[in-house]
CSV table of C-alpha atoms in Angstrom, one decimal:
chain,number,residue,atom,x,y,z
A,1,TYR,CA,-3.8,12.7,-16.7
A,2,LEU,CA,-3.2,9.3,-18.2
A,3,GLN,CA,-0.5,8.3,-16.5
A,4,GLY,CA,2.3,6.4,-18.8
A,5,VAL,CA,4.2,3.7,-16.1
A,6,GLY,CA,7.1,1.6,-17.8
A,7,ILE,CA,8.7,3.6,-20.7
A,8,GLY,CA,12.5,2.2,-20.5
A,9,SER,CA,11.5,-1.5,-19.3
A,10,ILE,CA,9.2,-1.2,-22.7
A,11,THR,CA,12.0,0.7,-24.5
A,12,ASP,CA,14.4,-2.0,-23.6
A,13,ALA,CA,12.1,-5.3,-24.5
A,14,LEU,CA,11.1,-3.4,-28.0
A,15,ALA,CA,15.3,-2.5,-28.3
A,16,SER,CA,16.0,-6.6,-28.0
A,17,LEU,CA,13.1,-7.5,-30.2
A,18,LYS,CA,14.5,-5.4,-32.8
A,19,TYR,CA,18.4,-5.9,-31.8
A,20,ASN,CA,19.0,-10.0,-31.2
A,21,VAL,CA,15.3,-11.0,-33.3
A,22,PHE,CA,14.8,-8.8,-36.6
A,23,ASP,CA,18.8,-7.1,-36.6
A,24,GLU,CA,21.9,-9.3,-35.6
A,25,ARG,CA,19.9,-12.9,-36.4
A,26,ARG,CA,20.8,-14.0,-32.6
A,27,PHE,CA,17.8,-16.0,-32.3
A,28,THR,CA,14.3,-16.7,-33.9
A,29,MET,CA,11.0,-15.3,-32.5
A,30,ASP,CA,9.6,-18.6,-32.2
A,31,GLU,CA,12.8,-19.5,-29.5
A,32,LEU,CA,12.5,-15.9,-27.4
A,33,LEU,CA,8.9,-16.8,-27.0
A,34,GLY,CA,10.3,-20.0,-25.4
A,35,ALA,CA,12.4,-18.5,-23.4
A,36,LEU,CA,10.5,-15.6,-22.1
A,37,ALA,CA,7.6,-18.7,-21.4
A,38,ALA,CA,10.1,-20.4,-18.7
A,39,ASN,CA,10.9,-17.3,-17.7
A,40,PHE,CA,14.6,-17.7,-19.0
A,41,GLU,CA,14.7,-21.1,-16.6
A,42,GLY,CA,17.0,-23.7,-18.0
A,43,SER,CA,20.6,-24.3,-19.3
A,44,GLU,CA,19.5,-23.7,-23.0
A,45,TYR,CA,18.2,-20.4,-21.9
A,46,VAL,CA,21.6,-19.2,-20.6
A,47,ARG,CA,22.9,-17.6,-23.3
A,48,MET,CA,20.1,-15.8,-24.2
A,49,LYS,CA,19.7,-14.1,-20.8
A,50,ASN,CA,23.0,-13.0,-21.4
A,51,LEU,CA,22.5,-11.4,-25.1
A,52,VAL,CA,19.9,-9.8,-24.2
A,53,SER,CA,20.7,-8.8,-20.3
A,54,ARG,CA,24.0,-7.6,-20.9
A,55,ARG,CA,25.2,-7.1,-25.1
A,56,THR,CA,21.7,-5.4,-26.3
A,57,PRO,CA,21.2,-1.8,-26.8
A,58,LYS,CA,20.0,0.1,-23.5
A,59,PHE,CA,17.9,3.1,-22.4
A,60,GLY,CA,19.7,5.1,-20.1
A,61,ASN,CA,23.5,4.8,-21.8
A,62,ASP,CA,22.9,7.7,-24.3
A,63,ASP,CA,22.6,4.6,-27.0
A,64,ASP,CA,20.7,6.6,-30.0
A,65,TYR,CA,19.9,2.8,-31.1
A,66,ALA,CA,18.2,2.6,-27.9
A,67,ASP,CA,16.6,6.3,-27.7
A,68,ALA,CA,15.2,6.2,-31.2
A,69,ILE,CA,12.3,3.7,-29.4
A,70,MET,CA,11.6,5.7,-26.4
A,71,ARG,CA,10.9,8.0,-28.6
A,72,ALA,CA,8.6,6.4,-30.2
A,73,VAL,CA,7.4,5.2,-27.8
A,74,PHE,CA,6.4,8.4,-26.0
A,75,ASP,CA,5.6,10.1,-29.7
A,76,HIS,CA,2.8,6.9,-29.2
A,77,PHE,CA,1.6,7.2,-27.0
A,78,HIS,CA,1.1,10.8,-26.6
A,79,ASP,CA,-0.2,10.7,-30.0
A,80,ALA,CA,-2.6,8.1,-29.2
A,81,VAL,CA,-3.9,9.9,-26.4
A,82,THR,CA,-3.8,14.0,-25.9
A,83,GLY,CA,-6.3,16.0,-27.5
A,84,ARG,CA,-9.2,13.3,-26.8
A,85,PRO,CA,-12.0,13.4,-25.5
A,86,ASN,CA,-13.1,12.8,-21.8
A,87,MET,CA,-15.7,12.3,-20.0
A,88,ARG,CA,-16.0,16.1,-18.6
A,89,ARG,CA,-15.9,18.1,-22.0
A,90,GLY,CA,-12.3,18.2,-21.3
A,91,GLU,CA,-9.1,16.4,-22.9
A,92,TRP,CA,-7.5,14.4,-22.7
A,93,ARG,CA,-3.3,14.5,-21.1
A,94,ILE,CA,-0.4,12.5,-19.9
A,95,ASP,CA,2.2,12.1,-17.3
A,96,MET,CA,5.1,9.9,-16.5
A,97,LEU,CA,5.1,10.6,-13.3
A,98,PRO,CA,3.7,7.4,-11.3
A,99,THR,CA,5.5,6.4,-7.8
A,100,THR,CA,5.0,2.9,-7.0
A,101,CYS,CA,2.6,1.8,-9.2
A,102,HIS,CA,5.3,0.4,-11.4
A,103,ILE,CA,6.2,-2.9,-9.0
A,104,TYR,CA,2.4,-3.7,-9.1
A,105,PHE,CA,2.4,-4.0,-12.8
A,106,GLY,CA,6.0,-5.9,-12.2
A,107,GLU,CA,4.4,-8.0,-10.1
A,108,VAL,CA,1.7,-10.1,-12.8
A,109,THR,CA,3.8,-9.3,-15.9
A,110,GLY,CA,5.9,-12.2,-17.3
A,111,ALA,CA,9.6,-11.6,-18.5
A,112,SER,CA,10.4,-9.2,-21.4
A,113,PRO,CA,12.6,-9.9,-23.9
A,114,SER,CA,15.2,-7.5,-22.1
A,115,GLY,CA,15.9,-10.4,-19.7
A,116,ARG,CA,13.8,-8.4,-16.7
A,117,LEU,CA,12.1,-11.6,-15.3
A,118,ALA,CA,8.3,-12.9,-15.0
A,119,GLY,CA,7.1,-10.4,-11.5
A,120,GLU,CA,10.1,-7.7,-11.2
A,121,PRO,CA,9.1,-4.2,-11.2
A,122,VAL,CA,8.9,-2.6,-14.3
A,123,SER,CA,10.4,0.5,-14.8
A,124,ASP,CA,10.1,3.6,-12.4
A,125,GLY,CA,8.7,6.6,-14.0
A,126,ILE,CA,11.2,7.7,-17.0
A,127,SER,CA,13.9,5.6,-15.5
A,128,PRO,CA,16.2,3.5,-16.5
A,129,GLU,CA,15.1,-0.3,-15.5
A,130,ARG,CA,16.9,-1.1,-13.3
A,131,GLY,CA,21.3,-2.5,-13.6
A,132,ALA,CA,20.4,-1.3,-17.3
A,133,ASP,CA,22.1,1.6,-17.3
A,134,THR,CA,25.6,0.5,-17.5
A,135,GLN,CA,26.9,4.5,-18.3
A,136,GLY,CA,27.0,7.0,-15.4
A,137,PRO,CA,24.8,9.6,-14.2
A,138,THR,CA,24.8,11.9,-17.0
A,139,ALA,CA,24.6,9.2,-20.0
A,140,VAL,CA,21.1,8.4,-18.0
A,141,ILE,CA,20.0,12.6,-18.3
A,142,LYS,CA,20.4,12.5,-21.9
A,143,SER,CA,18.5,9.8,-22.6
A,144,CYS,CA,15.9,11.0,-20.5
A,145,SER,CA,15.9,14.7,-22.7
A,146,LYS,CA,15.4,13.0,-26.4
A,147,MET,CA,11.6,12.8,-24.6
A,148,ASP,CA,9.6,16.0,-24.6
A,149,HIS,CA,9.1,16.8,-21.2
A,150,ALA,CA,6.9,19.9,-22.4
A,151,ALA,CA,4.4,17.7,-23.7
A,152,THR,CA,3.3,16.0,-20.7
A,153,GLY,CA,1.6,17.1,-17.0
A,154,GLY,CA,5.1,16.2,-15.6
A,155,THR,CA,7.9,13.4,-15.9
A,156,LEU,CA,9.5,11.5,-12.6
A,157,LEU,CA,13.4,10.6,-13.0
A,158,ASN,CA,14.8,8.6,-9.9
A,159,GLN,CA,18.6,7.8,-9.8
A,160,LYS,CA,19.8,6.3,-6.9
A,161,PHE,CA,23.8,7.2,-5.5
A,162,ALA,CA,25.6,5.4,-3.2
A,163,PRO,CA,26.3,8.0,-0.2
A,164,ALA,CA,30.4,8.4,-1.0
A,165,ALA,CA,29.6,9.7,-4.6
A,166,ILE,CA,28.1,12.1,-3.4
A,167,GLU,CA,29.8,13.3,-0.1
A,168,GLY,CA,31.4,16.9,0.5
A,169,GLU,CA,31.7,19.6,-0.9
A,170,LYS,CA,33.2,18.9,-4.6
A,171,GLY,CA,30.0,15.9,-3.5
A,172,LEU,CA,27.3,18.3,-3.6
A,173,ASP,CA,28.7,20.3,-6.4
A,174,ASN,CA,28.6,16.9,-8.8
A,175,LEU,CA,24.5,16.9,-7.5
A,176,ALA,CA,24.1,20.8,-8.7
A,177,ASP,CA,25.9,20.1,-11.4
A,178,LEU,CA,23.6,17.4,-12.4
A,179,VAL,CA,20.2,18.5,-11.6
A,180,ARG,CA,21.4,22.0,-13.1
A,181,THR,CA,22.6,20.2,-16.6
A,182,TYR,CA,19.0,17.7,-16.7
A,183,PHE,CA,17.1,21.2,-16.5
A,184,ASP,CA,18.8,23.3,-19.0
A,185,LEU,CA,18.3,20.3,-21.2
A,186,ASP,CA,14.8,20.7,-20.7
A,187,GLY,CA,14.1,17.5,-18.4
A,188,HIS,CA,11.1,18.3,-15.2
A,189,HIS,CA,11.6,16.1,-12.5
A,190,ILE,CA,14.6,14.2,-11.2
A,191,GLN,CA,15.1,13.3,-7.6
A,192,PHE,CA,17.7,10.8,-5.7
A,193,ASN,CA,18.1,8.4,-2.9
């Protein structure tokens, strides 16, 4: 298996390019490249950082604009790898199960068009970028369900909750319902912190 890392990050980066540079023409590619080279530091990049961070479609919000880009990235990765011969007379497959390598990959990656700063972690597993999911956990699982989990060797979705959000019987019931719904949507693996 070849492990896919950072699908939320690449989705948000491509969504930002498409939305801000080509669709809305908020700024040019050269202006964006200047902001990336400067890691969005400087007064001339404050507005741009706000637009790409807070006013651009993001993966994890059940937003078809961003989710279609995620699906295209996933399909391209799957089709480029799956079925190719490997050195042991087998065939390559993909999975989306990275655990901590997203931290290292972020450390060696420059700023992203999504507003992620240089050195920050890329998204883990199939999770959205940190802070990008603003529509709640059900929107996250709906976005993730648009990926063909059965075409992989596995996927990993991490979700984080404040303890108060899941305490007591009602909290436990809500969490169980979320897990059941994710599996009903053909999700593969979900874990919580």
